[in-house]
Coordinates of N, CA and C in Angstrom, one line a residue:
M924 N 345.4 -51.8 195.4 CA 344.8 -52.5 196.5 C 343.7 -53.4 195.9
G925 N 343.2 -53.2 194.7 CA 342.2 -54.1 194.2 C 340.8 -53.6 194.6
K926 N 339.9 -54.5 194.5 CA 338.5 -54.2 194.8 C 338.0 -54.7 196.1
N927 N 339.0 -55.1 196.9 CA 338.6 -55.7 198.2 C 338.5 -54.7 199.4
H928 N 339.3 -53.6 199.3 CA 339.4 -52.7 200.4 C 339.1 -51.3 199.9
V929 N 338.1 -50.7 200.5 CA 337.8 -49.3 200.2 C 337.7 -48.5 201.5
F930 N 338.5 -47.5 201.6 CA 338.5 -46.7 202.9 C 337.8 -45.4 202.6
R931 N 336.9 -45.1 203.4 CA 336.1 -43.9 203.2 C 335.9 -43.1 204.5
F932 N 336.3 -41.9 204.5 CA 336.1 -41.0 205.7 C 334.7 -40.5 205.7
T933 N 334.1 -40.6 206.9 CA 332.8 -40.0 207.1 C 333.0 -39.0 208.3
H934 N 332.6 -37.8 208.0 CA 332.7 -36.7 209.0 C 331.9 -37.1 210.2
P935 N 332.3 -36.9 211.4 CA 331.5 -37.2 212.6 C 330.2 -36.6 212.6
E936 N 330.1 -35.4 212.1 CA 328.8 -34.7 212.1 C 327.8 -35.4 211.1
Q937 N 328.3 -35.8 210.0 CA 327.5 -36.6 209.0 C 327.1 -37.9 209.6
A938 N 328.0 -38.6 210.3 CA 327.7 -39.8 210.9 C 326.6 -39.7 212.0
R939 N 326.7 -38.6 212.8 CA 325.6 -38.3 213.8 C 324.3 -38.1 213.1
L940 N 324.3 -37.3 212.0 CA 323.0 -37.1 211.3 C 322.4 -38.4 210.8
E941 N 323.2 -39.2 210.2 CA 322.7 -40.5 209.7 C 322.2 -41.4 210.8
R942 N 322.9 -41.4 212.0 CA 322.4 -42.2 213.1 C 321.1 -41.7 213.6
E943 N 320.9 -40.3 213.7 CA 319.6 -39.8 214.1 C 318.5 -40.1 213.1
Q944 N 318.8 -40.1 211.8 CA 317.8 -40.5 210.8 C 317.4 -42.0 211.0
R945 N 318.4 -42.8 211.3 CA 318.1 -44.2 211.5 C 317.2 -44.4 212.7
E946 N 317.6 -43.7 213.8 CA 316.8 -43.8 215.0 C 315.3 -43.4 214.8
R947 N 315.2 -42.3 214.0 CA 313.8 -41.8 213.7 C 313.0 -42.8 212.9
S948 N 313.7 -43.4 211.9 CA 313.0 -44.4 211.1 C 312.8 -45.7 211.8
S949 N 313.5 -46.0 212.9 CA 313.3 -47.2 213.6 C 312.0 -47.2 214.4
T950 N 311.4 -46.1 214.5 CA 310.1 -46.1 215.2 C 309.0 -46.6 214.4
S951 N 309.2 -46.7 213.0 CA 308.2 -47.2 212.2 C 308.0 -48.7 212.4
P952 N 306.8 -49.3 212.2 CA 306.6 -50.7 212.5 C 307.3 -51.7 211.5
S953 N 307.6 -51.2 210.3 CA 308.2 -52.1 209.3 C 309.7 -51.8 209.2
H954 N 310.3 -51.3 210.3 CA 311.7 -50.8 210.3 C 312.7 -51.9 209.9
Q955 N 312.5 -53.1 210.5 CA 313.5 -54.2 210.2 C 313.4 -54.6 208.7
E956 N 312.2 -54.6 208.1 CA 312.1 -55.0 206.7 C 312.7 -54.0 205.8
T957 N 312.5 -52.7 206.1 CA 313.0 -51.7 205.2 C 314.5 -51.6 205.4
E958 N 315.0 -51.7 206.6 CA 316.4 -51.6 206.8 C 317.2 -52.8 206.0
C959 N 316.6 -53.9 206.1 CA 317.2 -55.1 205.4 C 317.3 -54.8 203.9
T960 N 316.2 -54.3 203.3 CA 316.2 -54.1 201.8 C 316.9 -52.9 201.5
A961 N 317.0 -51.9 202.3 CA 317.6 -50.6 202.0 C 319.2 -50.8 202.0
N962 N 319.7 -51.7 202.8 CA 321.1 -51.8 203.0 C 321.8 -52.7 202.0
T963 N 321.0 -53.3 201.1 CA 321.6 -54.2 200.1 C 321.3 -53.7 198.8
G964 N 322.3 -53.8 197.9 CA 322.2 -53.3 196.5 C 322.0 -54.5 195.6
L965 N 322.6 -54.5 194.5 CA 322.4 -55.5 193.5 C 323.1 -56.8 194.0
Q966 N 322.5 -57.9 193.7 CA 323.0 -59.3 194.0 C 323.4 -59.4 195.5
G967 N 322.7 -58.8 196.4 CA 322.9 -58.9 197.8 C 324.1 -58.2 198.4
E968 N 324.8 -57.4 197.6 CA 325.9 -56.6 198.1 C 325.4 -55.5 199.0
P969 N 326.1 -55.1 200.0 CA 325.7 -53.9 200.8 C 325.7 -52.7 199.9
E970 N 324.7 -51.9 200.1 CA 324.6 -50.7 199.3 C 325.8 -49.8 199.4
D971 N 326.3 -49.7 200.7 CA 327.5 -48.8 200.9 C 328.7 -49.3 200.1
W972 N 328.9 -50.6 200.0 CA 330.0 -51.2 199.2 C 329.8 -50.8 197.7
T973 N 328.6 -51.0 197.2 CA 328.4 -50.7 195.8 C 328.6 -49.3 195.5
Y974 N 328.0 -48.4 196.4 CA 328.2 -47.0 196.2 C 329.7 -46.6 196.3
A975 N 330.4 -47.2 197.2 CA 331.8 -46.8 197.3 C 332.6 -47.2 196.1
Q976 N 332.3 -48.4 195.5 CA 332.9 -48.8 194.3 C 332.6 -47.8 193.1
R977 N 331.4 -47.5 193.0 CA 331.0 -46.5 191.9 C 331.7 -45.2 192.1
E978 N 331.7 -44.7 193.4 CA 332.3 -43.4 193.6 C 333.8 -43.5 193.3
L979 N 334.5 -44.6 193.6 CA 335.9 -44.7 193.4 C 336.1 -44.7 191.8
L980 N 335.4 -45.5 191.1 CA 335.5 -45.5 189.7 C 335.2 -44.2 189.0
E981 N 334.2 -43.5 189.5 CA 333.9 -42.1 189.0 C 335.1 -41.2 189.2
K982 N 335.7 -41.2 190.4 CA 336.8 -40.3 190.7 C 338.0 -40.7 189.8
Q983 N 338.1 -41.9 189.5 CA 339.3 -42.4 188.6 C 339.0 -42.1 187.1
G984 N 337.8 -41.6 186.9 CA 337.4 -41.3 185.5 C 336.9 -42.4 184.7
I985 N 336.4 -43.5 185.4 CA 336.0 -44.7 184.7 C 334.4 -44.7 184.7
D986 N 333.8 -44.7 183.5 CA 332.4 -44.8 183.4 C 332.0 -46.2 183.1
I987 N 331.4 -46.9 184.1 CA 331.1 -48.3 184.0 C 330.3 -48.6 182.7
K988 N 329.2 -47.8 182.5 CA 328.4 -48.1 181.3 C 329.2 -48.0 180.0
L989 N 330.0 -47.0 179.9 CA 330.8 -46.8 178.7 C 331.8 -47.9 178.6
E990 N 332.4 -48.3 179.7 CA 333.4 -49.5 179.6 C 332.7 -50.7 179.2
M991 N 331.5 -51.0 179.7 CA 330.7 -52.2 179.3 C 330.3 -52.2 177.9
E992 N 329.9 -51.0 177.4 CA 329.5 -50.9 175.9 C 330.7 -51.1 175.1
K993 N 331.9 -50.6 175.5 CA 333.1 -50.8 174.7 C 333.5 -52.2 174.6
R994 N 333.4 -52.9 175.8 CA 333.7 -54.3 175.8 C 332.8 -55.1 175.0
L995 N 331.5 -54.8 175.0 CA 330.5 -55.5 174.2 C 330.8 -55.3 172.8
Q996 N 331.1 -54.1 172.3 CA 331.5 -53.9 170.9 C 332.7 -54.7 170.5
D997 N 333.7 -54.7 171.4 CA 334.9 -55.5 171.1 C 334.6 -56.9 171.0
M998 N 333.7 -57.4 171.8 CA 333.4 -58.9 171.8 C 332.6 -59.1 170.5
E999 N 331.7 -58.2 170.1 CA 330.9 -58.4 168.9 C 331.8 -58.4 167.6
I1000 N 332.8 -57.5 167.6 CA 333.8 -57.5 166.5 C 334.6 -58.8 166.5
Q1001 N 335.0 -59.3 167.6 CA 335.8 -60.5 167.7 C 334.9 -61.7 167.2
Y1002 N 333.6 -61.7 167.7 CA 332.7 -62.8 167.3 C 332.6 -62.8 165.7
R1003 N 332.3 -61.6 165.1 CA 332.2 -61.6 163.7 C 333.4 -62.0 163.0
R1004 N 334.6 -61.6 163.4 CA 335.9 -62.0 162.8 C 336.0 -63.5 162.9
E1005 N 335.8 -64.1 164.1 CA 335.9 -65.5 164.3 C 334.9 -66.3 163.4
K1006 N 333.7 -65.8 163.3 CA 332.7 -66.4 162.5 C 333.1 -66.4 161.0
E1007 N 333.6 -65.3 160.5 CA 334.0 -65.2 159.2 C 335.2 -66.2 158.9
E1008 N 336.1 -66.3 159.8 CA 337.2 -67.3 159.7 C 336.7 -68.7 159.7
A1009 N 335.7 -69.0 160.5 CA 335.1 -70.3 160.6 C 334.4 -70.7 159.3
D1010 N 333.6 -69.7 158.8 CA 332.9 -69.9 157.6 C 333.8 -70.1 156.4
L1011 N 334.9 -69.3 156.3 CA 335.9 -69.5 155.3 C 336.6 -70.9 155.4
L1012 N 336.9 -71.3 156.6 CA 337.5 -72.6 156.7 C 336.5 -73.7 156.3
L1013 N 335.3 -73.6 156.7 CA 334.3 -74.6 156.3 C 334.1 -74.6 154.8
E1014 N 334.1 -73.5 154.1 CA 334.0 -73.4 152.7 C 335.2 -74.1 152.0
Q1015 N 336.4 -73.8 152.5 CA 337.6 -74.5 152.0 C 337.6 -76.0 152.1
Q1016 N 337.1 -76.4 153.3 CA 337.0 -77.9 153.5 C 335.9 -78.5 152.6
R1017 N 334.8 -77.8 152.3 CA 333.8 -78.3 151.4 C 334.4 -78.4 150.0
L1018 N 335.2 -77.4 149.6 CA 335.7 -77.4 148.2 C 336.8 -78.6 148.1
V1019 N 337.5 -78.8 149.1 CA 338.5 -79.9 149.1 C 337.8 -81.2 149.0
R1020 N 336.7 -81.4 149.7 CA 336.0 -82.7 149.7 C 335.3 -82.8 148.3
L1021 N 334.8 -81.7 147.8 CA 334.1 -81.8 146.5 C 335.1 -82.1 145.4
T1022 N 336.3 -81.6 145.5 CA 337.4 -81.9 144.5 C 337.8 -83.4 144.6
D1023 N 337.9 -83.8 145.8 CA 338.3 -85.3 146.0 C 337.2 -86.2 145.5
L1024 N 335.9 -85.8 145.7 CA 334.8 -86.6 145.1 C 334.8 -86.6 143.6
L1025 N 335.1 -85.5 143.0 CA 335.1 -85.4 141.5 C 336.3 -86.2 141.0
L1026 N 337.4 -86.2 141.6 CA 338.6 -87.0 141.2 C 338.3 -88.4 141.3
E1027 N 337.7 -88.8 142.4 CA 337.3 -90.2 142.6 C 336.3 -90.7 141.5
Q1028 N 335.4 -89.8 141.2 CA 334.4 -90.1 140.2 C 335.0 -90.3 138.9
Q1029 N 336.0 -89.4 138.5 CA 336.7 -89.6 137.2 C 337.5 -90.8 137.2
R1030 N 338.1 -91.2 138.3 CA 338.9 -92.4 138.4 C 338.0 -93.7 138.1
L1031 N 336.8 -93.7 138.7 CA 335.9 -94.8 138.6 C 335.4 -94.9 137.1
V1032 N 335.2 -93.7 136.5 CA 334.7 -93.7 135.1 C 335.8 -94.3 134.2
R1033 N 337.1 -94.0 134.4 CA 338.2 -94.5 133.6 C 338.3 -96.0 133.8
L1034 N 338.1 -96.5 135.1 CA 338.2 -97.9 135.3 C 337.1 -98.7 134.7
T1035 N 335.9 -98.2 134.6 CA 334.8 -98.9 134.1 C 334.6 -98.7 132.6
G1036 N 335.3 -97.7 132.0 CA 335.0 -97.3 130.7 C 336.1 -97.7 129.7

């Protein structure tokens, strides 16, 4: 199904308790402000959505931090490998140009000498 649809069953008793808690907290003067900030997670996503995604990944045995660290290590290894290849290619090109320069210098010496 991808990451677009998450179905989660909430027991009616749990829903009733959550509703009662919200109603109790709605009596506070800054209720609208706290509700707005409490229901959003990182980057403006609803907290329930973020929580549901984490819960799903945990049940599937996927640790987000571990996966991110592994990907970061893989990217670092790939970066080092590509840098070494680029450095080697640059050194080869430098040697070719140096050889060409030396050959041209020898040719000029023969012509003038």
